[in-house]
């Protein structure tokens, strides 16, 4: 059977106007990608006020701000805000990252400008009602306690905390102790000092006109005053090897290894290595751990990274994260096989493995070009991580330039450091040396 | 502020050729929707061999068949199958429902025909290797045991089991007891008797030509022989009110109420009522339970249903499902508010609530038209539930015809039956009458 590699449309065939960008005088960057084959449009708006700005000991401040922001702003009260977006048919989400507070919205293209005006008020003139602090805190407390019943989620949160330095590794949704120490005044202060236009990013994709959106962005944000960038001090990391007792039937194993970060030399090689190790059903981990031995119900590896926001003394850090979930009695064998596979990855990858992973990447790129939400978030992500736009053709060239040899060279060149490792389950495991 | 309702593109403006269908002599139906504005294509292939065909006491047979099917077929061994799909850049998934085994695949349009040929072999000439039965069973056993550590997942599985009659309410991925009783011969027999072209559905959407796909479907499936439809006997339902002890910090509350099913009169009214009750951040449950009172970390309601496959004496059944997750100490109050809201829904909905829910539905329809994967699965679903294609214009008309009055009339006309109710947590709750 022939195994053709997917061919990608050339930029000309797709008739896609180039992405345009403009940075306002106050430092807010606007990115617009017209997609004239669709009727919808989406934006992603990132404001540099994430959980890394939480006051020391009050990890939960950004999460509480994110909740209170949606409880009324501008002319709208709590219900009015949600209703106005619903009336526009907006599919929306607000979330907290370490560096940014982000909102995303998508709907039919003609309704998106009005949605942006509503979110402008959310960031610029929120009510932050004091009498809603208590119910919002109760809701967040419930969410944080629920994680106790979600060990697969908890082990990855706790691994992040051990992998990255404080405050970058802290849970972006906060901690119970942080929430208990938090006051309404802290949240108001977080808004006053951290929510600002400098280093904010607005990315728009879909059935839109770039000039119209530059005008709209100016209307919404041009008179928003720049504020000083708060300083963020980087603290220690957690223990490199740890176990958390959890009374359940399962053991959850989580590992993190240093890898090239997005924007660094070797990133695409690191990405291919992660996919070959644990990205999907032809990956080594899936084959060796799950399919051949039936050792676990879930195993995967993926590349992720930290890009500290402005004002921080921390740098960019990439990581290869691995996870396996298994019954307690098979946990030791699962860990042993996992470590063996991690170790033998240093011997390199095969041409066949690389070809398959490149083919999947290329069809994935085509499909991501068809979603306005995916494009908007990808534009914003590129600007945050790279400080520039990365055209599809450039990503494609980088993927096509990969060979088994370059990936193997990358892997051989990495220092042989032990992973940051965490288990969560009824008993600790023996770590192979 | 103006609150315009999203305007939808007319079918002409979208320049979308109509969906076409053809049913082969053996009963396999092919549905094709060309979407000429995209470069990708997706198919959904449903074969009527779901878990409702599991032999009595051997609930896990379809799940094991689904795993073994992917371990080699036609000219390809286990690895060869996965590698061939990866080489085509295919994003894929195989899953088990009560009525069907389903596979979905998406990639750049020119590679999709070859992916269909691979899946033809998977269904028609699988190896079902006996020596891979044990590792596959180990893997499934791990997955089933993992659910013990996922109480939010477990409570909904167990509620389904109490809501629908056997075998329709049984877990589609099987049970540990069913798996223990299962042999390789059972799986081979399941393939021989239940995997068949009659009542199978192939739905394709994307950058495709309908005639080419009708030819391809004929090449792949025309000589596949029809088989007798196995009889499925419907047994009892579980207890209508129940509690499962679970030693954790949280209590999980799950409810199901009879509602109009997809394809029945009143379906769109039932859908609007579910959205108003618990679909998103302006819903009554979100507002009353989570936002105002901070009682829980997750609360939602949605409409779902059972459509028995061919050969069954069971009918179509719709349900409104509700879920709330909360700490044990707030569980009773959460349940009380939940039941109050369910009760007061019978008094009807407001114009404002309906307008918002219709606006969201309309923009959601536009966005679903831009995803080849969403379209393919929607076409297959319509054919299964309705036995015909439902054009977008018809769905749109039904949504636009909704008024607060028709929804309120629907709600008032439902018999006041107590819900099927299940709690999972450290202690049982008191049920309001």
PDB file of C-alpha atoms in Angstrom, chain B residues 263-426:
ATOM      1  CA  UNK B 263     -36.816  12.963  16.600  1.00  0.00           C
ATOM      2  CA  UNK B 264     -39.860  13.236  18.874  1.00  0.00           C
ATOM      3  CA  UNK B 265     -42.342  16.124  19.057  1.00  0.00           C
ATOM      4  CA  UNK B 266     -41.179  18.561  21.742  1.00  0.00           C
ATOM      5  CA  UNK B 267     -37.476  17.798  21.271  1.00  0.00           C
ATOM      6  CA  UNK B 268     -36.432  21.402  20.613  1.00  0.00           C
ATOM      7  CA  UNK B 269     -38.534  22.620  23.550  1.00  0.00           C
ATOM      8  CA  UNK B 270     -36.855  19.994  25.762  1.00  0.00           C
ATOM      9  CA  UNK B 271     -33.461  21.080  24.473  1.00  0.00           C
ATOM     10  CA  UNK B 272     -34.192  24.760  25.260  1.00  0.00           C
ATOM     11  CA  UNK B 273     -35.452  23.855  28.743  1.00  0.00           C
ATOM     12  CA  UNK B 274     -32.260  21.885  29.471  1.00  0.00           C
ATOM     13  CA  UNK B 275     -30.105  24.802  28.269  1.00  0.00           C
ATOM     14  CA  UNK B 276     -32.047  27.300  30.387  1.00  0.00           C
ATOM     15  CA  UNK B 277     -31.838  25.020  33.432  1.00  0.00           C
ATOM     16  CA  UNK B 278     -28.181  24.074  33.247  1.00  0.00           C
ATOM     17  CA  UNK B 279     -26.364  24.895  29.998  1.00  0.00           C
ATOM     18  CA  UNK B 280     -23.643  27.400  30.757  1.00  0.00           C
ATOM     19  CA  UNK B 281     -23.002  30.445  32.881  1.00  0.00           C
ATOM     20  CA  UNK B 282     -26.350  32.182  32.532  1.00  0.00           C
ATOM     21  CA  UNK B 283     -28.296  29.009  33.363  1.00  0.00           C
ATOM     22  CA  UNK B 284     -30.480  28.826  36.444  1.00  0.00           C
ATOM     23  CA  UNK B 285     -28.417  26.108  38.110  1.00  0.00           C
ATOM     24  CA  UNK B 286     -25.122  27.924  37.567  1.00  0.00           C
ATOM     25  CA  UNK B 287     -26.618  31.143  38.924  1.00  0.00           C
ATOM     26  CA  UNK B 288     -28.506  29.756  41.906  1.00  0.00           C
ATOM     27  CA  UNK B 289     -26.255  26.906  43.023  1.00  0.00           C
ATOM     28  CA  UNK B 290     -22.779  27.984  42.074  1.00  0.00           C
ATOM     29  CA  UNK B 291     -22.644  31.732  41.599  1.00  0.00           C
ATOM     30  CA  UNK B 292     -25.014  33.044  44.299  1.00  0.00           C
ATOM     31  CA  UNK B 293     -24.423  30.386  46.938  1.00  0.00           C
ATOM     32  CA  UNK B 294     -20.972  28.978  46.065  1.00  0.00           C
ATOM     33  CA  UNK B 295     -22.414  25.561  46.976  1.00  0.00           C
ATOM     34  CA  UNK B 296     -20.590  23.426  44.464  1.00  0.00           C
ATOM     35  CA  UNK B 297     -17.717  23.378  42.003  1.00  0.00           C
ATOM     36  CA  UNK B 298     -19.609  21.947  39.076  1.00  0.00           C
ATOM     37  CA  UNK B 299     -23.287  21.903  38.151  1.00  0.00           C
ATOM     38  CA  UNK B 300     -24.900  21.286  34.798  1.00  0.00           C
ATOM     39  CA  UNK B 301     -27.868  19.857  32.939  1.00  0.00           C
ATOM     40  CA  UNK B 302     -28.086  18.490  29.438  1.00  0.00           C
ATOM     41  CA  UNK B 303     -30.368  16.535  27.175  1.00  0.00           C
ATOM     42  CA  UNK B 304     -29.434  13.053  26.045  1.00  0.00           C
ATOM     43  CA  UNK B 305     -31.191   9.998  24.834  1.00  0.00           C
ATOM     44  CA  UNK B 306     -31.250   6.397  23.870  1.00  0.00           C
ATOM     45  CA  UNK B 307     -32.161   5.228  20.385  1.00  0.00           C
ATOM     46  CA  UNK B 308     -32.164   1.455  20.374  1.00  0.00           C
ATOM     47  CA  UNK B 309     -30.562  -0.130  17.343  1.00  0.00           C
ATOM     48  CA  UNK B 310     -32.263  -2.562  14.967  1.00  0.00           C
ATOM     49  CA  UNK B 311     -33.411  -5.895  16.353  1.00  0.00           C
ATOM     50  CA  UNK B 312     -34.310  -4.414  19.722  1.00  0.00           C
ATOM     51  CA  UNK B 313     -37.726  -4.269  21.334  1.00  0.00           C
ATOM     52  CA  UNK B 314     -36.727  -1.098  23.183  1.00  0.00           C
ATOM     53  CA  UNK B 315     -37.823   2.277  21.869  1.00  0.00           C
ATOM     54  CA  UNK B 316     -36.460   5.787  21.821  1.00  0.00           C
ATOM     55  CA  UNK B 317     -36.096   7.427  25.257  1.00  0.00           C
ATOM     56  CA  UNK B 318     -35.031  11.001  26.019  1.00  0.00           C
ATOM     57  CA  UNK B 319     -33.648  12.204  29.339  1.00  0.00           C
ATOM     58  CA  UNK B 320     -32.669  15.422  31.031  1.00  0.00           C
ATOM     59  CA  UNK B 321     -29.493  14.634  33.014  1.00  0.00           C
ATOM     60  CA  UNK B 322     -28.292  16.837  35.887  1.00  0.00           C
ATOM     61  CA  UNK B 323     -25.008  16.646  37.756  1.00  0.00           C
ATOM     62  CA  UNK B 324     -23.610  18.516  40.766  1.00  0.00           C
ATOM     63  CA  UNK B 325     -20.294  17.940  42.527  1.00  0.00           C
ATOM     64  CA  UNK B 326     -19.828  19.418  45.975  1.00  0.00           C
ATOM     65  CA  UNK B 327     -18.140  18.922  49.329  1.00  0.00           C
ATOM     66  CA  UNK B 328     -19.908  16.440  51.592  1.00  0.00           C
ATOM     67  CA  UNK B 329     -20.983  19.126  54.093  1.00  0.00           C
ATOM     68  CA  UNK B 330     -22.761  21.176  51.392  1.00  0.00           C
ATOM     69  CA  UNK B 331     -24.286  18.216  49.594  1.00  0.00           C
ATOM     70  CA  UNK B 332     -27.709  18.287  51.272  1.00  0.00           C
ATOM     71  CA  UNK B 333     -28.192  21.993  50.593  1.00  0.00           C
ATOM     72  CA  UNK B 334     -27.023  21.534  46.990  1.00  0.00           C
ATOM     73  CA  UNK B 335     -29.514  18.716  46.449  1.00  0.00           C
ATOM     74  CA  UNK B 336     -32.332  20.787  47.970  1.00  0.00           C
ATOM     75  CA  UNK B 337     -31.650  23.781  45.713  1.00  0.00           C
ATOM     76  CA  UNK B 338     -31.260  21.484  42.688  1.00  0.00           C
ATOM     77  CA  UNK B 339     -34.657  19.880  43.320  1.00  0.00           C
ATOM     78  CA  UNK B 340     -36.285  23.276  43.867  1.00  0.00           C
ATOM     79  CA  UNK B 341     -34.949  24.489  40.534  1.00  0.00           C
ATOM     80  CA  UNK B 342     -36.132  21.335  38.776  1.00  0.00           C
ATOM     81  CA  UNK B 343     -39.548  21.813  40.323  1.00  0.00           C
ATOM     82  CA  UNK B 344     -39.885  25.505  39.479  1.00  0.00           C
ATOM     83  CA  UNK B 345     -38.873  24.840  35.871  1.00  0.00           C
ATOM     84  CA  UNK B 346     -42.386  23.428  35.492  1.00  0.00           C
ATOM     85  CA  UNK B 347     -43.690  26.996  35.905  1.00  0.00           C
ATOM     86  CA  UNK B 348     -42.123  27.900  32.573  1.00  0.00           C
ATOM     87  CA  UNK B 349     -39.309  30.008  31.172  1.00  0.00           C
ATOM     88  CA  UNK B 350     -39.010  33.733  30.362  1.00  0.00           C
ATOM     89  CA  UNK B 351     -38.649  35.437  26.969  1.00  0.00           C
ATOM     90  CA  UNK B 352     -35.160  36.658  27.951  1.00  0.00           C
ATOM     91  CA  UNK B 353     -34.001  33.149  28.827  1.00  0.00           C
ATOM     92  CA  UNK B 354     -35.308  31.810  25.543  1.00  0.00           C
ATOM     93  CA  UNK B 355     -33.808  34.607  23.417  1.00  0.00           C
ATOM     94  CA  UNK B 356     -30.338  34.002  24.871  1.00  0.00           C
ATOM     95  CA  UNK B 357     -30.549  30.279  24.394  1.00  0.00           C
ATOM     96  CA  UNK B 358     -31.685  30.631  20.762  1.00  0.00           C
ATOM     97  CA  UNK B 359     -28.893  33.143  20.024  1.00  0.00           C
ATOM     98  CA  UNK B 360     -26.293  30.703  21.344  1.00  0.00           C
ATOM     99  CA  UNK B 361     -27.796  27.823  19.372  1.00  0.00           C
ATOM    100  CA  UNK B 362     -27.668  29.802  16.143  1.00  0.00           C
ATOM    101  CA  UNK B 363     -24.028  30.837  16.441  1.00  0.00           C
ATOM    102  CA  UNK B 364     -23.209  27.274  17.478  1.00  0.00           C
ATOM    103  CA  UNK B 365     -24.831  26.029  14.259  1.00  0.00           C
ATOM    104  CA  UNK B 366     -22.679  28.382  12.168  1.00  0.00           C
ATOM    105  CA  UNK B 367     -19.507  27.219  13.880  1.00  0.00           C
ATOM    106  CA  UNK B 368     -20.352  23.524  13.600  1.00  0.00           C
ATOM    107  CA  UNK B 369     -20.709  24.058   9.828  1.00  0.00           C
ATOM    108  CA  UNK B 370     -17.016  24.958   9.690  1.00  0.00           C
ATOM    109  CA  UNK B 371     -15.684  21.685  11.131  1.00  0.00           C
ATOM    110  CA  UNK B 372     -15.500  18.618   8.880  1.00  0.00           C
ATOM    111  CA  UNK B 373     -15.358  16.287  11.896  1.00  0.00           C
ATOM    112  CA  UNK B 374     -18.437  17.875  13.500  1.00  0.00           C
ATOM    113  CA  UNK B 375     -20.365  17.685  10.227  1.00  0.00           C
ATOM    114  CA  UNK B 376     -19.519  14.031   9.562  1.00  0.00           C
ATOM    115  CA  UNK B 377     -20.557  12.955  13.035  1.00  0.00           C
ATOM    116  CA  UNK B 378     -23.707  15.066  12.902  1.00  0.00           C
ATOM    117  CA  UNK B 379     -24.791  13.507   9.575  1.00  0.00           C
ATOM    118  CA  UNK B 380     -24.283   9.987  10.959  1.00  0.00           C
ATOM    119  CA  UNK B 381     -26.139  10.853  14.155  1.00  0.00           C
ATOM    120  CA  UNK B 382     -29.121  12.269  12.234  1.00  0.00           C
ATOM    121  CA  UNK B 383     -29.356   9.148  10.093  1.00  0.00           C
ATOM    122  CA  UNK B 384     -29.244   6.897  13.145  1.00  0.00           C
ATOM    123  CA  UNK B 385     -31.792   8.875  15.170  1.00  0.00           C
ATOM    124  CA  UNK B 386     -34.106  10.152  12.438  1.00  0.00           C
ATOM    125  CA  UNK B 387     -33.546   7.700   9.587  1.00  0.00           C
ATOM    126  CA  UNK B 388     -33.085  10.651   7.227  1.00  0.00           C
ATOM    127  CA  UNK B 389     -30.928  13.715   6.605  1.00  0.00           C
ATOM    128  CA  UNK B 390     -31.934  16.908   8.358  1.00  0.00           C
ATOM    129  CA  UNK B 391     -30.795  20.014   6.469  1.00  0.00           C
ATOM    130  CA  UNK B 392     -29.405  22.927   8.453  1.00  0.00           C
ATOM    131  CA  UNK B 393     -32.322  25.076   7.302  1.00  0.00           C
ATOM    132  CA  UNK B 394     -34.742  22.705   9.026  1.00  0.00           C
ATOM    133  CA  UNK B 395     -32.852  22.748  12.335  1.00  0.00           C
ATOM    134  CA  UNK B 396     -32.678  26.507  12.098  1.00  0.00           C
ATOM    135  CA  UNK B 397     -36.419  26.831  11.478  1.00  0.00           C
ATOM    136  CA  UNK B 398     -37.163  24.611  14.456  1.00  0.00           C
ATOM    137  CA  UNK B 399     -34.911  26.703  16.700  1.00  0.00           C
ATOM    138  CA  UNK B 400     -36.366  29.982  15.394  1.00  0.00           C
ATOM    139  CA  UNK B 401     -39.923  28.745  15.926  1.00  0.00           C
ATOM    140  CA  UNK B 402     -39.336  28.314  19.671  1.00  0.00           C
ATOM    141  CA  UNK B 403     -41.083  30.777  21.978  1.00  0.00           C
ATOM    142  CA  UNK B 404     -41.145  31.043  25.756  1.00  0.00           C
ATOM    143  CA  UNK B 405     -44.760  29.932  25.489  1.00  0.00           C
ATOM    144  CA  UNK B 406     -44.091  26.726  23.520  1.00  0.00           C
ATOM    145  CA  UNK B 407     -41.277  25.791  25.908  1.00  0.00           C
ATOM    146  CA  UNK B 408     -43.460  26.533  28.937  1.00  0.00           C
ATOM    147  CA  UNK B 409     -46.317  24.504  27.439  1.00  0.00           C
ATOM    148  CA  UNK B 410     -43.972  21.594  26.867  1.00  0.00           C
ATOM    149  CA  UNK B 411     -42.769  21.764  30.478  1.00  0.00           C
ATOM    150  CA  UNK B 412     -46.293  22.008  31.913  1.00  0.00           C
ATOM    151  CA  UNK B 413     -47.390  19.004  29.834  1.00  0.00           C
ATOM    152  CA  UNK B 414     -44.743  16.633  31.230  1.00  0.00           C
ATOM    153  CA  UNK B 415     -45.971  14.271  33.948  1.00  0.00           C
ATOM    154  CA  UNK B 416     -44.602  15.236  37.395  1.00  0.00           C
ATOM    155  CA  UNK B 417     -42.506  12.107  37.905  1.00  0.00           C
ATOM    156  CA  UNK B 418     -39.676  11.930  40.462  1.00  0.00           C
ATOM    157  CA  UNK B 419     -36.232  11.729  38.837  1.00  0.00           C
ATOM    158  CA  UNK B 420     -34.017   8.673  38.756  1.00  0.00           C
ATOM    159  CA  UNK B 421     -31.535   9.760  41.399  1.00  0.00           C
ATOM    160  CA  UNK B 422     -28.122   8.631  42.553  1.00  0.00           C
ATOM    161  CA  UNK B 423     -25.625  10.025  45.035  1.00  0.00           C
ATOM    162  CA  UNK B 424     -22.037   8.908  45.503  1.00  0.00           C
ATOM    163  CA  UNK B 425     -20.122  10.049  48.537  1.00  0.00           C
ATOM    164  CA  UNK B 426     -19.388   9.451  52.217  1.00  0.00           C
TER     165      UNK B 426
END
